CSV table of C-alpha atoms in Angstrom, one decimal:
chain,number,residue,atom,x,y,z
A,1,MET,CA,0.0,0.0,0.0
A,2,PHE,CA,1.2,3.5,-0.9
A,3,SER,CA,0.2,7.1,-0.2
A,4,LYS,CA,1.5,10.5,-1.1
A,5,ILE,CA,0.7,13.7,0.9
A,6,ALA,CA,1.8,17.3,0.1
A,7,SER,CA,3.6,19.5,2.7
A,8,ALA,CA,6.3,22.1,2.6
A,9,ILE,CA,9.4,23.5,4.4
A,10,ILE,CA,10.7,27.0,4.8
A,11,SER,CA,13.9,27.9,2.8
A,12,GLY,CA,14.8,31.5,3.3
A,13,PHE,CA,11.9,33.7,2.4
A,14,GLU,CA,10.2,31.0,0.3
A,15,ALA,CA,8.4,27.7,1.0
A,16,LEU,CA,9.4,24.6,-0.9
A,17,GLU,CA,7.0,21.8,-1.6
A,18,VAL,CA,7.8,18.4,0.0
A,19,SER,CA,6.0,15.2,-0.9
A,20,VAL,CA,5.6,12.8,2.0
A,21,GLU,CA,5.5,9.3,0.5
A,22,THR,CA,4.7,6.2,2.6
A,23,ASP,CA,5.0,2.6,1.6
A,24,VAL,CA,3.5,-0.3,3.7
A,25,SER,CA,4.9,-3.8,3.1
A,26,GLY,CA,5.4,-7.1,4.9
A,27,GLY,CA,8.3,-7.8,7.1
A,28,LEU,CA,9.6,-7.0,10.6
A,29,PRO,CA,7.8,-4.0,12.2
A,30,THR,CA,10.0,-1.0,11.4
A,31,PHE,CA,9.4,2.7,10.9
A,32,GLU,CA,12.1,4.2,8.5
A,33,LEU,CA,12.2,7.9,7.6
A,34,VAL,CA,14.4,8.8,4.6
A,35,GLY,CA,15.0,12.0,2.5
A,36,LEU,CA,17.8,14.0,4.2
A,37,ALA,CA,15.8,14.8,7.4
A,38,ASP,CA,17.5,16.6,10.3
A,39,THR,CA,17.2,15.7,13.9
A,40,SER,CA,13.9,17.5,14.6
A,41,VAL,CA,12.3,15.7,11.6
A,42,ASN,CA,13.7,12.3,12.5
A,43,GLU,CA,12.3,12.7,16.0
A,44,SER,CA,8.8,12.9,14.5
A,45,LYS,CA,8.8,9.1,14.5
A,46,LEU,CA,8.6,9.0,18.2
A,47,ARG,CA,6.1,11.9,18.4
A,48,ILE,CA,3.8,10.3,15.9
A,49,ARG,CA,3.9,6.8,17.4
A,50,THR,CA,3.0,8.2,20.9
A,51,ALA,CA,0.4,10.7,19.5
A,52,LEU,CA,-1.4,8.0,17.6
A,53,LYS,CA,-1.6,5.8,20.7
A,54,ASN,CA,-2.9,8.6,22.8
A,55,SER,CA,-5.5,9.4,20.1
A,56,GLY,CA,-6.9,5.9,20.2
A,57,VAL,CA,-5.2,4.6,17.0
A,58,SER,CA,-3.0,1.5,17.0
A,59,PHE,CA,0.3,2.0,15.3
A,60,PRO,CA,0.6,-0.6,12.5
A,61,SER,CA,2.8,-3.7,13.2
A,62,THR,CA,4.3,-3.7,9.8
A,63,LYS,CA,7.2,-2.3,7.8
A,64,LEU,CA,6.8,1.4,7.1
A,65,VAL,CA,9.1,3.5,4.9
A,66,VAL,CA,8.4,7.2,4.7
A,67,ASN,CA,10.3,9.2,2.0
A,68,LEU,CA,10.5,13.0,2.0
A,69,ALA,CA,10.9,14.1,-1.6
A,70,PRO,CA,12.9,15.6,-3.2
A,71,ALA,CA,15.5,13.5,-1.4
A,72,ASP,CA,18.4,15.9,-2.0
A,73,LEU,CA,16.7,18.8,-0.2
A,74,ARG,CA,17.5,19.1,3.5
A,75,LYS,CA,14.3,19.0,5.7
A,76,GLU,CA,14.3,20.9,8.9
A,77,GLY,CA,11.7,21.8,11.6
A,78,SER,CA,8.7,20.1,13.1
A,79,GLY,CA,6.1,21.3,10.6
A,80,LEU,CA,6.1,18.0,8.7
A,81,ASP,CA,4.6,16.0,11.6
A,82,LEU,CA,0.9,16.3,10.4
A,83,ALA,CA,1.8,15.4,6.8
A,84,ILE,CA,3.8,12.3,7.9
A,85,VAL,CA,1.0,11.0,10.2
A,86,THR,CA,-1.6,11.7,7.5
A,87,SER,CA,0.5,9.8,4.9
A,88,VAL,CA,0.9,6.8,7.3
A,89,LEU,CA,-2.9,6.8,8.2
A,90,SER,CA,-3.7,7.0,4.5
A,91,ALA,CA,-1.3,4.2,3.6
A,92,ILE,CA,-2.9,1.8,6.2
A,93,GLU,CA,-6.4,2.9,5.0
A,94,VAL,CA,-7.5,4.4,8.4
A,95,ILE,CA,-8.5,7.6,6.4
A,96,PRO,CA,-9.5,7.8,2.7
A,97,SER,CA,-6.7,8.9,0.5
A,98,SER,CA,-9.1,10.5,-2.0
A,99,LEU,CA,-9.7,13.4,0.4
A,100,THR,CA,-6.1,14.4,1.0
A,101,SER,CA,-4.7,14.9,-2.5
A,102,LYS,CA,-6.1,18.4,-2.9
A,103,TYR,CA,-4.7,19.8,0.3
A,104,VAL,CA,-1.3,20.8,1.9
A,105,PHE,CA,-0.7,19.5,5.4
A,106,VAL,CA,1.5,21.3,7.9
A,107,GLY,CA,1.7,21.3,11.7
A,108,GLU,CA,3.6,20.0,14.8
A,109,ILE,CA,2.1,17.2,16.9
A,110,SER,CA,2.6,16.9,20.6
A,111,LEU,CA,2.8,13.6,22.5
A,112,ASN,CA,-0.8,13.7,23.6
A,113,GLY,CA,-2.0,14.3,20.1
A,114,ASP,CA,-2.5,18.1,20.3
A,115,LEU,CA,-1.7,20.2,17.1
A,116,ARG,CA,0.7,23.0,18.1
A,117,HIS,CA,1.2,26.4,16.6
A,118,THR,CA,3.8,26.1,13.8
A,119,ARG,CA,6.0,28.8,12.3
A,120,GLY,CA,6.1,29.6,8.6
A,121,VAL,CA,2.5,28.8,7.8
A,122,LEU,CA,1.8,31.9,5.7
A,123,PRO,CA,4.6,31.4,3.1
A,124,ILE,CA,3.5,27.7,2.9
A,125,ALA,CA,-0.1,28.7,2.2
A,126,LEU,CA,1.1,31.1,-0.5
A,127,MET,CA,3.1,28.3,-2.0
A,128,ALA,CA,0.0,26.1,-2.0
A,129,VAL,CA,-2.0,28.7,-3.8
A,130,LYS,CA,0.7,29.0,-6.5
A,131,LYS,CA,0.8,25.2,-6.9
A,132,GLY,CA,-3.0,25.0,-7.4
A,133,TYR,CA,-4.0,23.2,-4.2
A,134,LYS,CA,-7.5,23.7,-2.9
A,135,GLY,CA,-6.6,24.5,0.7
A,136,ILE,CA,-4.4,23.8,3.7
A,137,VAL,CA,-4.9,21.7,6.8
A,138,LEU,CA,-3.1,23.0,9.9
A,139,PRO,CA,-3.3,23.6,13.7
A,140,MET,CA,-6.2,25.7,14.8
A,141,GLN,CA,-3.9,28.3,16.3
A,142,ASN,CA,-2.5,29.0,12.7
A,143,VAL,CA,-5.9,29.4,11.0
A,144,ARG,CA,-6.1,33.3,11.2
A,145,GLU,CA,-2.6,33.5,9.8
A,146,ALA,CA,-3.4,31.4,6.6
A,147,MET,CA,-6.9,33.1,6.2
A,148,VAL,CA,-5.3,36.4,5.1
A,149,ILE,CA,-5.1,34.8,1.6
A,150,PRO,CA,-8.5,35.3,-0.2
A,151,ASN,CA,-10.4,32.4,-2.0
A,152,PHE,CA,-8.4,29.7,-0.2
A,153,GLU,CA,-9.7,27.0,2.1
A,154,VAL,CA,-8.2,26.9,5.5
A,155,ILE,CA,-9.1,23.9,7.8
A,156,GLY,CA,-7.9,23.9,11.4
A,157,PHE,CA,-7.9,21.2,14.0
A,158,ASN,CA,-7.0,21.2,17.7
A,159,SER,CA,-5.9,17.6,18.0
A,160,LEU,CA,-5.0,14.6,15.9
A,161,LYS,CA,-8.1,12.7,17.2
A,162,GLU,CA,-10.3,15.6,16.0
A,163,PHE,CA,-8.6,15.4,12.6
A,164,ILE,CA,-9.0,11.7,12.2
A,165,ASP,CA,-12.7,11.8,13.3
A,166,ASP,CA,-13.4,14.6,10.8
A,167,LEU,CA,-11.9,12.6,7.9
A,168,LYS,CA,-14.1,9.6,8.8
A,169,SER,CA,-17.2,11.7,9.0
A,170,ASP,CA,-19.9,12.3,6.3
A,171,ASN,CA,-18.8,15.9,5.8
A,172,PRO,CA,-15.0,16.1,6.1
A,173,LEU,CA,-12.6,19.0,5.7
A,174,VAL,CA,-15.0,21.9,6.0
A,175,PRO,CA,-13.2,25.3,6.1
A,176,THR,CA,-12.9,26.7,9.6
A,177,ASP,CA,-15.2,29.5,10.8
A,178,THR,CA,-12.8,32.1,12.3
A,179,SER,CA,-15.7,33.6,14.4
A,180,LYS,CA,-15.2,30.6,16.8
A,181,ILE,CA,-11.5,31.3,17.2
A,182,PRO,CA,-10.5,33.8,20.1
A,183,VAL,CA,-8.6,36.8,19.0
A,184,PRO,CA,-5.2,37.1,20.7
A,185,THR,CA,-5.1,39.8,23.4
A,186,GLU,CA,-1.5,40.9,22.6
A,187,ASP,CA,-0.5,42.6,19.4
A,188,ILE,CA,3.0,41.7,18.3
A,189,ILE,CA,3.9,45.3,17.3
A,190,SER,CA,2.5,47.2,20.2
A,191,LYS,CA,3.9,44.6,22.6
A,192,GLU,CA,7.5,45.2,21.3
A,193,ILE,CA,7.5,49.0,21.4
A,194,VAL,CA,5.4,51.8,22.8
A,195,CYS,CA,5.4,54.5,20.2
A,196,ASN,CA,5.0,58.2,21.1
A,197,ASP,CA,2.4,60.6,19.8
A,198,MET,CA,3.7,63.8,18.2
A,199,ALA,CA,1.5,65.8,20.6
A,200,ASN,CA,3.8,64.8,23.5
A,201,ILE,CA,6.9,66.4,22.0
A,202,LYS,CA,7.8,69.8,23.5
A,203,GLY,CA,9.3,72.4,21.2
A,204,GLN,CA,11.8,71.0,18.5
A,205,ASP,CA,9.9,72.5,15.6
A,206,LEU,CA,12.7,71.9,13.1
A,207,ALA,CA,13.0,68.2,14.2
A,208,ARG,CA,9.3,67.7,13.9
A,209,ARG,CA,9.3,69.2,10.4
A,210,ALA,CA,12.2,66.9,9.4
A,211,LEU,CA,10.3,63.9,10.9
A,212,GLU,CA,7.3,64.7,8.7
A,213,ILE,CA,9.5,65.0,5.6
A,214,ALA,CA,11.1,61.6,6.4
A,215,ALA,CA,7.6,60.0,6.7
A,216,SER,CA,6.3,61.7,3.6
A,217,GLY,CA,9.1,60.7,1.3
A,218,GLY,CA,10.5,57.6,3.0
A,219,HIS,CA,13.8,59.3,3.8
A,220,ASN,CA,16.3,58.0,6.3
A,221,ILE,CA,17.0,60.4,9.2
A,222,ILE,CA,19.6,60.9,11.9
A,223,PHE,CA,19.2,63.1,15.0
A,224,SER,CA,22.3,64.6,16.7
A,225,GLY,CA,22.2,66.5,19.9
A,226,PRO,CA,23.0,66.5,23.6
A,227,PRO,CA,21.5,64.0,26.1
A,228,GLY,CA,17.9,64.6,27.0
A,229,SER,CA,17.1,66.8,24.0
A,230,GLY,CA,14.4,64.4,22.8
A,231,LYS,CA,16.1,62.4,20.0
A,232,THR,CA,14.7,59.1,21.0
A,233,MET,CA,11.3,60.5,21.7
A,234,LEU,CA,11.2,62.0,18.2
A,235,ALA,CA,12.2,58.7,16.6
A,236,ARG,CA,9.6,56.7,18.5
A,237,ALA,CA,6.9,59.1,17.1
A,238,LEU,CA,7.9,58.2,13.5
A,239,PRO,CA,5.6,55.1,13.1
A,240,THR,CA,2.6,57.0,14.4
A,241,ILE,CA,2.7,59.5,11.5
A,242,MET,CA,3.2,56.8,8.8
A,243,PRO,CA,0.2,55.3,6.9
A,244,LYS,CA,-1.0,51.9,7.7
A,245,LEU,CA,0.3,49.0,5.7
A,246,GLU,CA,-1.3,48.2,2.3
A,247,PHE,CA,-2.3,44.6,1.8
A,248,GLU,CA,0.7,43.5,-0.2
A,249,GLU,CA,3.0,45.3,2.3
A,250,ALA,CA,1.2,43.7,5.3
A,251,LEU,CA,1.5,40.3,3.6
A,252,ASP,CA,5.3,40.6,3.3
A,253,VAL,CA,5.7,41.8,6.9
A,254,THR,CA,3.4,39.0,8.3
A,255,ARG,CA,5.3,36.5,6.2
A,256,ILE,CA,8.7,37.6,7.7
A,257,TYR,CA,7.3,37.4,11.3
A,258,SER,CA,5.8,34.0,10.5
A,259,ILE,CA,9.1,32.6,9.2
A,260,LYS,CA,10.9,34.0,12.3
A,261,GLY,CA,8.3,32.4,14.6
A,262,LEU,CA,7.3,35.8,16.1
A,263,LEU,CA,3.6,35.6,15.3
A,264,PRO,CA,1.6,34.8,18.5
A,265,PRO,CA,-0.9,31.9,18.2
A,266,GLY,CA,-4.1,33.1,16.7
A,267,SER,CA,-2.6,36.1,15.0
A,268,GLY,CA,-3.7,37.3,11.5
A,269,LEU,CA,-2.4,40.0,9.3
A,270,ILE,CA,0.0,42.6,10.7
A,271,THR,CA,-1.3,46.0,9.7
A,272,THR,CA,0.8,48.3,11.9
A,273,ARG,CA,4.2,49.7,10.8
A,274,THR,CA,6.9,47.7,12.5
A,275,PHE,CA,9.4,49.5,14.8
A,276,ARG,CA,12.6,47.7,15.7
A,277,ASP,CA,15.2,49.2,18.1
A,278,PRO,CA,18.0,46.7,18.6
A,279,HIS,CA,20.6,47.3,21.4
A,280,HIS,CA,24.0,48.6,20.3
A,281,THR,CA,25.6,45.3,21.4
A,282,ILE,CA,23.9,43.4,18.6
A,283,SER,CA,26.0,41.2,16.3
A,284,ASP,CA,26.1,41.6,12.5
A,285,ILE,CA,24.3,38.4,11.9
A,286,ALA,CA,21.5,39.3,14.3
A,287,LEU,CA,21.2,42.7,12.5
A,288,ILE,CA,21.3,41.6,8.9
A,289,GLY,CA,20.1,38.0,9.2
A,290,GLY,CA,21.8,34.6,8.7
A,291,GLY,CA,22.8,31.7,10.8
A,292,ARG,CA,23.4,28.0,9.8
A,293,VAL,CA,19.9,28.0,8.5
A,294,PRO,CA,19.5,31.6,7.1
A,295,SER,CA,16.7,33.5,8.9
A,296,PRO,CA,15.6,37.1,8.9
A,297,GLY,CA,17.5,39.7,10.9
A,298,GLU,CA,16.4,43.0,12.4
A,299,VAL,CA,16.6,44.8,9.1
A,300,SER,CA,14.0,42.4,7.6
A,301,LEU,CA,11.8,42.5,10.7
A,302,ALA,CA,11.8,46.3,10.1
A,303,HIS,CA,10.6,45.8,6.5
A,304,ASN,CA,8.1,48.5,5.5
A,305,GLY,CA,8.6,50.0,8.9
A,306,VAL,CA,11.2,51.8,11.0
A,307,LEU,CA,14.7,50.5,12.1
A,308,PHE,CA,15.8,52.7,15.0
A,309,LEU,CA,19.5,52.7,16.0
A,310,ASP,CA,20.0,54.7,19.2
A,311,GLU,CA,23.5,55.8,20.2
A,312,LEU,CA,24.7,55.0,16.7
A,313,PRO,CA,28.5,55.5,17.4
A,314,GLU,CA,28.2,52.8,20.1
A,315,PHE,CA,27.5,50.1,17.6
A,316,LYS,CA,30.5,48.2,16.4
A,317,ARG,CA,31.7,49.7,13.1
A,318,PHE,CA,31.7,46.4,11.2
A,319,VAL,CA,28.1,45.8,12.3
A,320,LEU,CA,27.0,49.2,10.9
A,321,GLU,CA,28.8,48.5,7.6
A,322,VAL,CA,26.4,45.6,6.8
A,323,LEU,CA,23.6,48.2,6.5
A,324,ARG,CA,25.0,49.5,3.2
A,325,GLU,CA,23.4,46.8,1.0
A,326,PRO,CA,19.9,47.0,2.4
A,327,LEU,CA,19.9,50.8,2.5
A,328,THR,CA,20.8,50.8,-1.2
A,329,THR,CA,18.9,47.8,-2.6
A,330,GLY,CA,16.0,47.3,-0.1
A,331,GLN,CA,16.9,43.6,0.4
A,332,VAL,CA,19.5,41.3,1.9
A,333,SER,CA,21.3,38.5,0.2
A,334,ILE,CA,22.7,35.7,2.5
A,335,SER,CA,24.9,33.1,0.9
A,336,ARG,CA,25.8,29.8,2.5
A,337,ALA,CA,27.5,26.7,1.1
A,338,THR,CA,24.3,25.0,0.0
A,339,GLN,CA,21.9,27.9,-0.7
A,340,THR,CA,21.5,31.7,-1.2
A,341,CYS,CA,18.5,33.4,0.4
A,342,ARG,CA,17.1,36.8,-0.2
A,343,PHE,CA,15.0,38.6,2.4
A,344,PRO,CA,13.2,41.9,1.9
A,345,ALA,CA,14.6,44.8,3.9
A,346,ASN,CA,13.0,48.0,2.7
A,347,PHE,CA,13.0,50.0,5.9
A,348,LEU,CA,13.2,53.6,7.0
A,349,LEU,CA,16.4,54.1,9.1
A,350,ALA,CA,16.1,56.4,12.1
A,351,ALA,CA,19.3,56.9,14.1
A,352,ALA,CA,20.3,59.1,17.1
A,353,MET,CA,23.7,60.1,18.3
A,354,ASN,CA,25.5,62.5,20.7
A,355,PRO,CA,27.9,65.0,19.0
A,356,CYS,CA,30.8,63.8,21.2
A,357,PRO,CA,31.5,61.2,23.9
A,358,CYS,CA,30.3,63.4,26.8
A,359,GLY,CA,27.4,64.7,24.6
A,360,TYR,CA,27.8,68.4,25.1
A,361,ALA,CA,29.9,69.6,22.1
A,362,ASN,CA,28.3,72.8,20.7
A,363,ASP,CA,26.0,73.1,23.7
A,364,PRO,CA,25.6,76.8,24.6
A,365,GLU,CA,25.2,76.2,28.3
A,366,ILE,CA,27.4,73.2,29.3
A,367,GLU,CA,31.1,73.0,28.6
A,368,CYS,CA,32.3,69.9,26.6
A,369,ARG,CA,35.0,67.9,28.4
A,370,CYS,CA,36.2,66.1,25.2
A,371,SER,CA,39.3,66.8,23.3
A,372,SER,CA,39.2,67.4,19.6
A,373,SER,CA,40.9,64.0,19.0
A,374,GLN,CA,38.3,62.2,21.1
A,375,ILE,CA,35.5,63.9,19.2
A,376,GLN,CA,37.0,63.0,15.9
A,377,LYS,CA,37.5,59.4,17.0
A,378,TYR,CA,33.9,59.2,18.2
A,379,ARG,CA,32.5,60.5,15.0
A,380,ASN,CA,34.8,58.3,12.9
A,381,LYS,CA,32.9,55.3,14.2
A,382,ILE,CA,30.3,56.2,11.6
A,383,SER,CA,31.8,55.7,8.1
A,384,GLY,CA,31.4,58.3,5.4
A,385,PRO,CA,29.6,55.9,3.0
A,386,LEU,CA,27.1,55.0,5.7
A,387,LEU,CA,26.4,58.6,6.6
A,388,ASP,CA,26.1,59.4,2.9
A,389,ARG,CA,23.1,57.0,2.7
A,390,ILE,CA,21.2,58.9,5.4
A,391,ASP,CA,19.1,61.6,3.8
A,392,LEU,CA,18.2,63.9,6.7
A,393,HIS,CA,20.8,65.1,9.3
A,394,VAL,CA,19.0,67.0,12.1
A,395,TYR,CA,20.6,68.8,15.1
A,396,VAL,CA,18.3,68.6,18.1
A,397,PRO,CA,19.2,71.4,20.5
A,398,PRO,CA,18.5,71.2,24.3
A,399,LEU,CA,15.2,72.7,25.4
A,400,ALA,CA,15.1,76.0,27.3
A,401,PRO,CA,13.8,75.8,30.9
A,402,TYR,CA,10.6,77.7,29.9
A,403,GLU,CA,10.0,75.1,27.1
A,404,LEU,CA,10.3,72.3,29.7
A,405,ALA,CA,7.8,74.1,32.0
A,406,ASN,CA,5.2,74.6,29.2
A,407,GLN,CA,2.7,72.0,28.1
A,408,PRO,CA,3.3,70.5,24.6
A,409,ASP,CA,1.4,72.6,22.1
A,410,GLY,CA,2.2,70.8,18.8
A,411,GLU,CA,-0.1,68.8,16.5
A,412,CYS,CA,-1.0,65.2,17.3
A,413,SER,CA,0.1,62.3,15.1
A,414,ASP,CA,-3.3,61.9,13.4
A,415,ILE,CA,-3.2,65.4,11.9
A,416,VAL,CA,0.4,65.0,10.7
A,417,ARG,CA,-0.4,61.6,9.3
A,418,LYS,CA,-3.1,63.1,7.1
A,419,ARG,CA,-0.6,65.4,5.5
A,420,VAL,CA,1.9,62.5,5.1
A,421,LEU,CA,-0.8,60.5,3.3
A,422,GLU,CA,-1.5,63.4,0.9
A,423,ALA,CA,2.2,63.9,0.1
A,424,ARG,CA,2.6,60.1,-0.5
A,425,ASP,CA,-0.5,60.0,-2.8
A,426,LYS,CA,1.0,62.8,-4.9
A,427,GLN,CA,4.3,60.9,-5.3
A,428,LYS,CA,2.7,57.6,-6.1
A,429,SER,CA,0.2,59.1,-8.6
A,430,ARG,CA,3.0,60.8,-10.6
A,431,LYS,CA,3.6,58.8,-13.7
A,432,SER,CA,7.4,59.3,-13.7
A,433,ASN,CA,7.5,57.9,-10.2
A,434,ASN,CA,6.1,54.5,-11.2
A,435,GLY,CA,4.3,54.3,-7.8
A,436,LEU,CA,7.5,54.8,-5.8
A,437,LEU,CA,8.2,57.2,-3.0
A,438,ASN,CA,10.7,60.0,-3.7
A,439,SER,CA,13.5,58.3,-1.7
A,440,HIS,CA,13.3,55.2,-3.8
A,441,LEU,CA,13.4,57.0,-7.2
A,442,PRO,CA,16.2,55.7,-9.5
A,443,SER,CA,18.7,58.3,-10.5
A,444,LYS,CA,17.5,58.1,-14.2
A,445,ASN,CA,14.0,59.2,-13.1
A,446,LEU,CA,15.2,62.3,-11.1
A,447,VAL,CA,15.1,64.7,-14.1
A,448,GLU,CA,11.6,63.8,-15.1
A,449,SER,CA,10.1,63.5,-11.6
A,450,CYS,CA,11.9,66.4,-10.0
A,451,LEU,CA,11.3,69.6,-12.0
A,452,VAL,CA,14.0,71.8,-10.4
A,453,LYS,CA,13.9,75.5,-11.1
A,454,ASN,CA,17.2,76.8,-12.6
A,455,SER,CA,17.9,79.1,-9.6
A,456,ALA,CA,17.3,76.2,-7.2
A,457,LYS,CA,19.7,74.0,-9.2
A,458,GLU,CA,22.4,76.8,-9.0
A,459,LEU,CA,21.9,76.8,-5.2
A,460,LEU,CA,22.5,73.1,-5.1
A,461,VAL,CA,25.6,73.2,-7.3
A,462,GLY,CA,27.1,75.9,-5.1
A,463,ALA,CA,26.4,73.9,-1.9
A,464,ALA,CA,27.9,70.8,-3.5
A,465,ARG,CA,31.1,72.7,-4.3
A,466,THR,CA,31.3,74.2,-0.8
A,467,PHE,CA,30.6,71.0,1.2
A,468,LYS,CA,32.2,68.6,-1.3
A,469,LEU,CA,29.0,66.5,-1.6
A,470,SER,CA,29.2,63.1,-3.2
A,471,ALA,CA,27.0,62.2,-6.2
A,472,ARG,CA,24.8,60.2,-3.9
A,473,ALA,CA,24.3,63.1,-1.5
A,474,TYR,CA,23.6,65.4,-4.5
A,475,ASP,CA,20.8,63.1,-5.7
A,476,LYS,CA,19.4,62.7,-2.1
A,477,ILE,CA,19.1,66.5,-1.7
A,478,ILE,CA,17.1,66.6,-4.9
A,479,ARG,CA,14.8,63.9,-3.7
A,480,ILE,CA,14.3,65.7,-0.3
A,481,SER,CA,13.5,68.9,-2.1
A,482,ARG,CA,11.0,67.1,-4.3
A,483,THR,CA,9.3,65.7,-1.1
A,484,ILE,CA,9.2,69.2,0.4
A,485,ALA,CA,7.6,70.5,-2.8
A,486,ASP,CA,5.0,67.7,-2.7
A,487,MET,CA,4.2,68.7,0.9
A,488,GLU,CA,3.7,72.3,-0.2
A,489,GLY,CA,1.6,71.3,-3.3
A,490,SER,CA,4.2,72.7,-5.8
A,491,GLU,CA,4.8,71.0,-9.2
A,492,GLU,CA,8.2,72.6,-9.4
A,493,VAL,CA,11.1,72.5,-6.9
A,494,LEU,CA,11.7,76.1,-5.9
A,495,ASP,CA,14.6,77.9,-4.2
A,496,SER,CA,12.9,77.7,-0.8
A,497,HIS,CA,12.4,73.9,-1.1
A,498,MET,CA,16.1,73.4,-2.1
A,499,ALA,CA,17.3,75.7,0.7
A,500,GLU,CA,15.3,73.7,3.3
A,501,ALA,CA,16.6,70.4,1.9
A,502,LEU,CA,20.2,71.7,2.1
A,503,GLN,CA,19.9,72.6,5.8
A,504,TYR,CA,19.2,68.9,6.6
A,505,ARG,CA,22.7,67.9,5.6
A,506,SER,CA,24.5,69.4,8.6
A,507,LEU,CA,26.8,66.5,9.2
A,508,ASP,CA,28.2,66.9,5.6
A,509,SER,CA,29.3,70.4,6.5
A,510,ASN,CA,31.0,69.2,9.6
């Protein structure tokens, strides 16, 4: 007797189809699992044998050979448990094989027969749609995650016994009704970071303006200033003025969190902009992604959201240098001996730093204790090429005592977000932009998209000569000025727009 069940494993950002083939023949009772399985997959033999016993099904006293095809693809993880047990039950005719050929099966099984929450379900469901499968069978805790895909059957079970009884019933494999599934009380994004409303920020009008420009055009931003001036508070307000994720964006973000195993049981689509703020002791692999089995790093977890690096010079220099590729291409390529994986990493970088080790260089009230060589060494921790990739350089001065005493009187995030949405709509509706934000415009599109007035262009050329700007910085200033023009409703980049864009390159002049 023979059976074949469809399942999948995660490889980088994609799911790869795996066929679970089971053959039952005469001979001594054995249970062999072949097909380049790692330890966690091999251990499924013990989990399945015990789970079947605890579910009231006798394990067959015969020779069983289970093959995971293709045999040259390494299989890892516990998500193949449900497919293996389904293949075995189908081969020994406990369940009808005609019902299982149109579905993909994925899920981990516990010793008592419960189906456990499994990571990577969303990319597997997307793979099943592409391959033409009718639906997916999985643990009940993963149902909301797979149901974000329209016109696709999602069937969830709480236990192996419930699954077997359903297949033996008169009406098997009915799509699950999500109204019966409790919604998780904790949100993965709000749990990780408490973002700050713009209305709570005192003073700092220039920094608030720069933050709005960054959100409108998708520009990277760095805040420099003494301790306690509000740099971190400003950065934490950035996600609150960015628009909610569109469906395709949300699908990619949810997919990354699913692969990483960060989606809580019962979660569905992530619609909030992500905000990641790793500590400065982070390693390069944790930041960019990788490992023996490549998995997403912080830059990918911040995809379509914000990556905040506080105390930027405190990060190891070689760690910061790995940011160059994702800041330029919007993705990360991780190569290992057996595979190369690509993860999306199109994030908005927000960084904060002190002007010197003690933090009070250029402070009008407090004297700096650092020597010029200490200041230079401190600033040299951030390489020129990395700084060149950050669009907006903003100095955040200390607040005056009267500003601290007054109540905040700035606009709230909801009002600012409306203007950000209007500016983004103008950019995406512009034919020459091809639906891209200004910060992502290719250099070849700048002339057509950014209609720069001649006098504004002369202003930029003079600044480039004075500050010795690189070609990349030159183009970034044009993109910033185009965003400012969009915020002002102007079709042409005027002198005032260019002048404002130039003032946000203060670290170049230093």
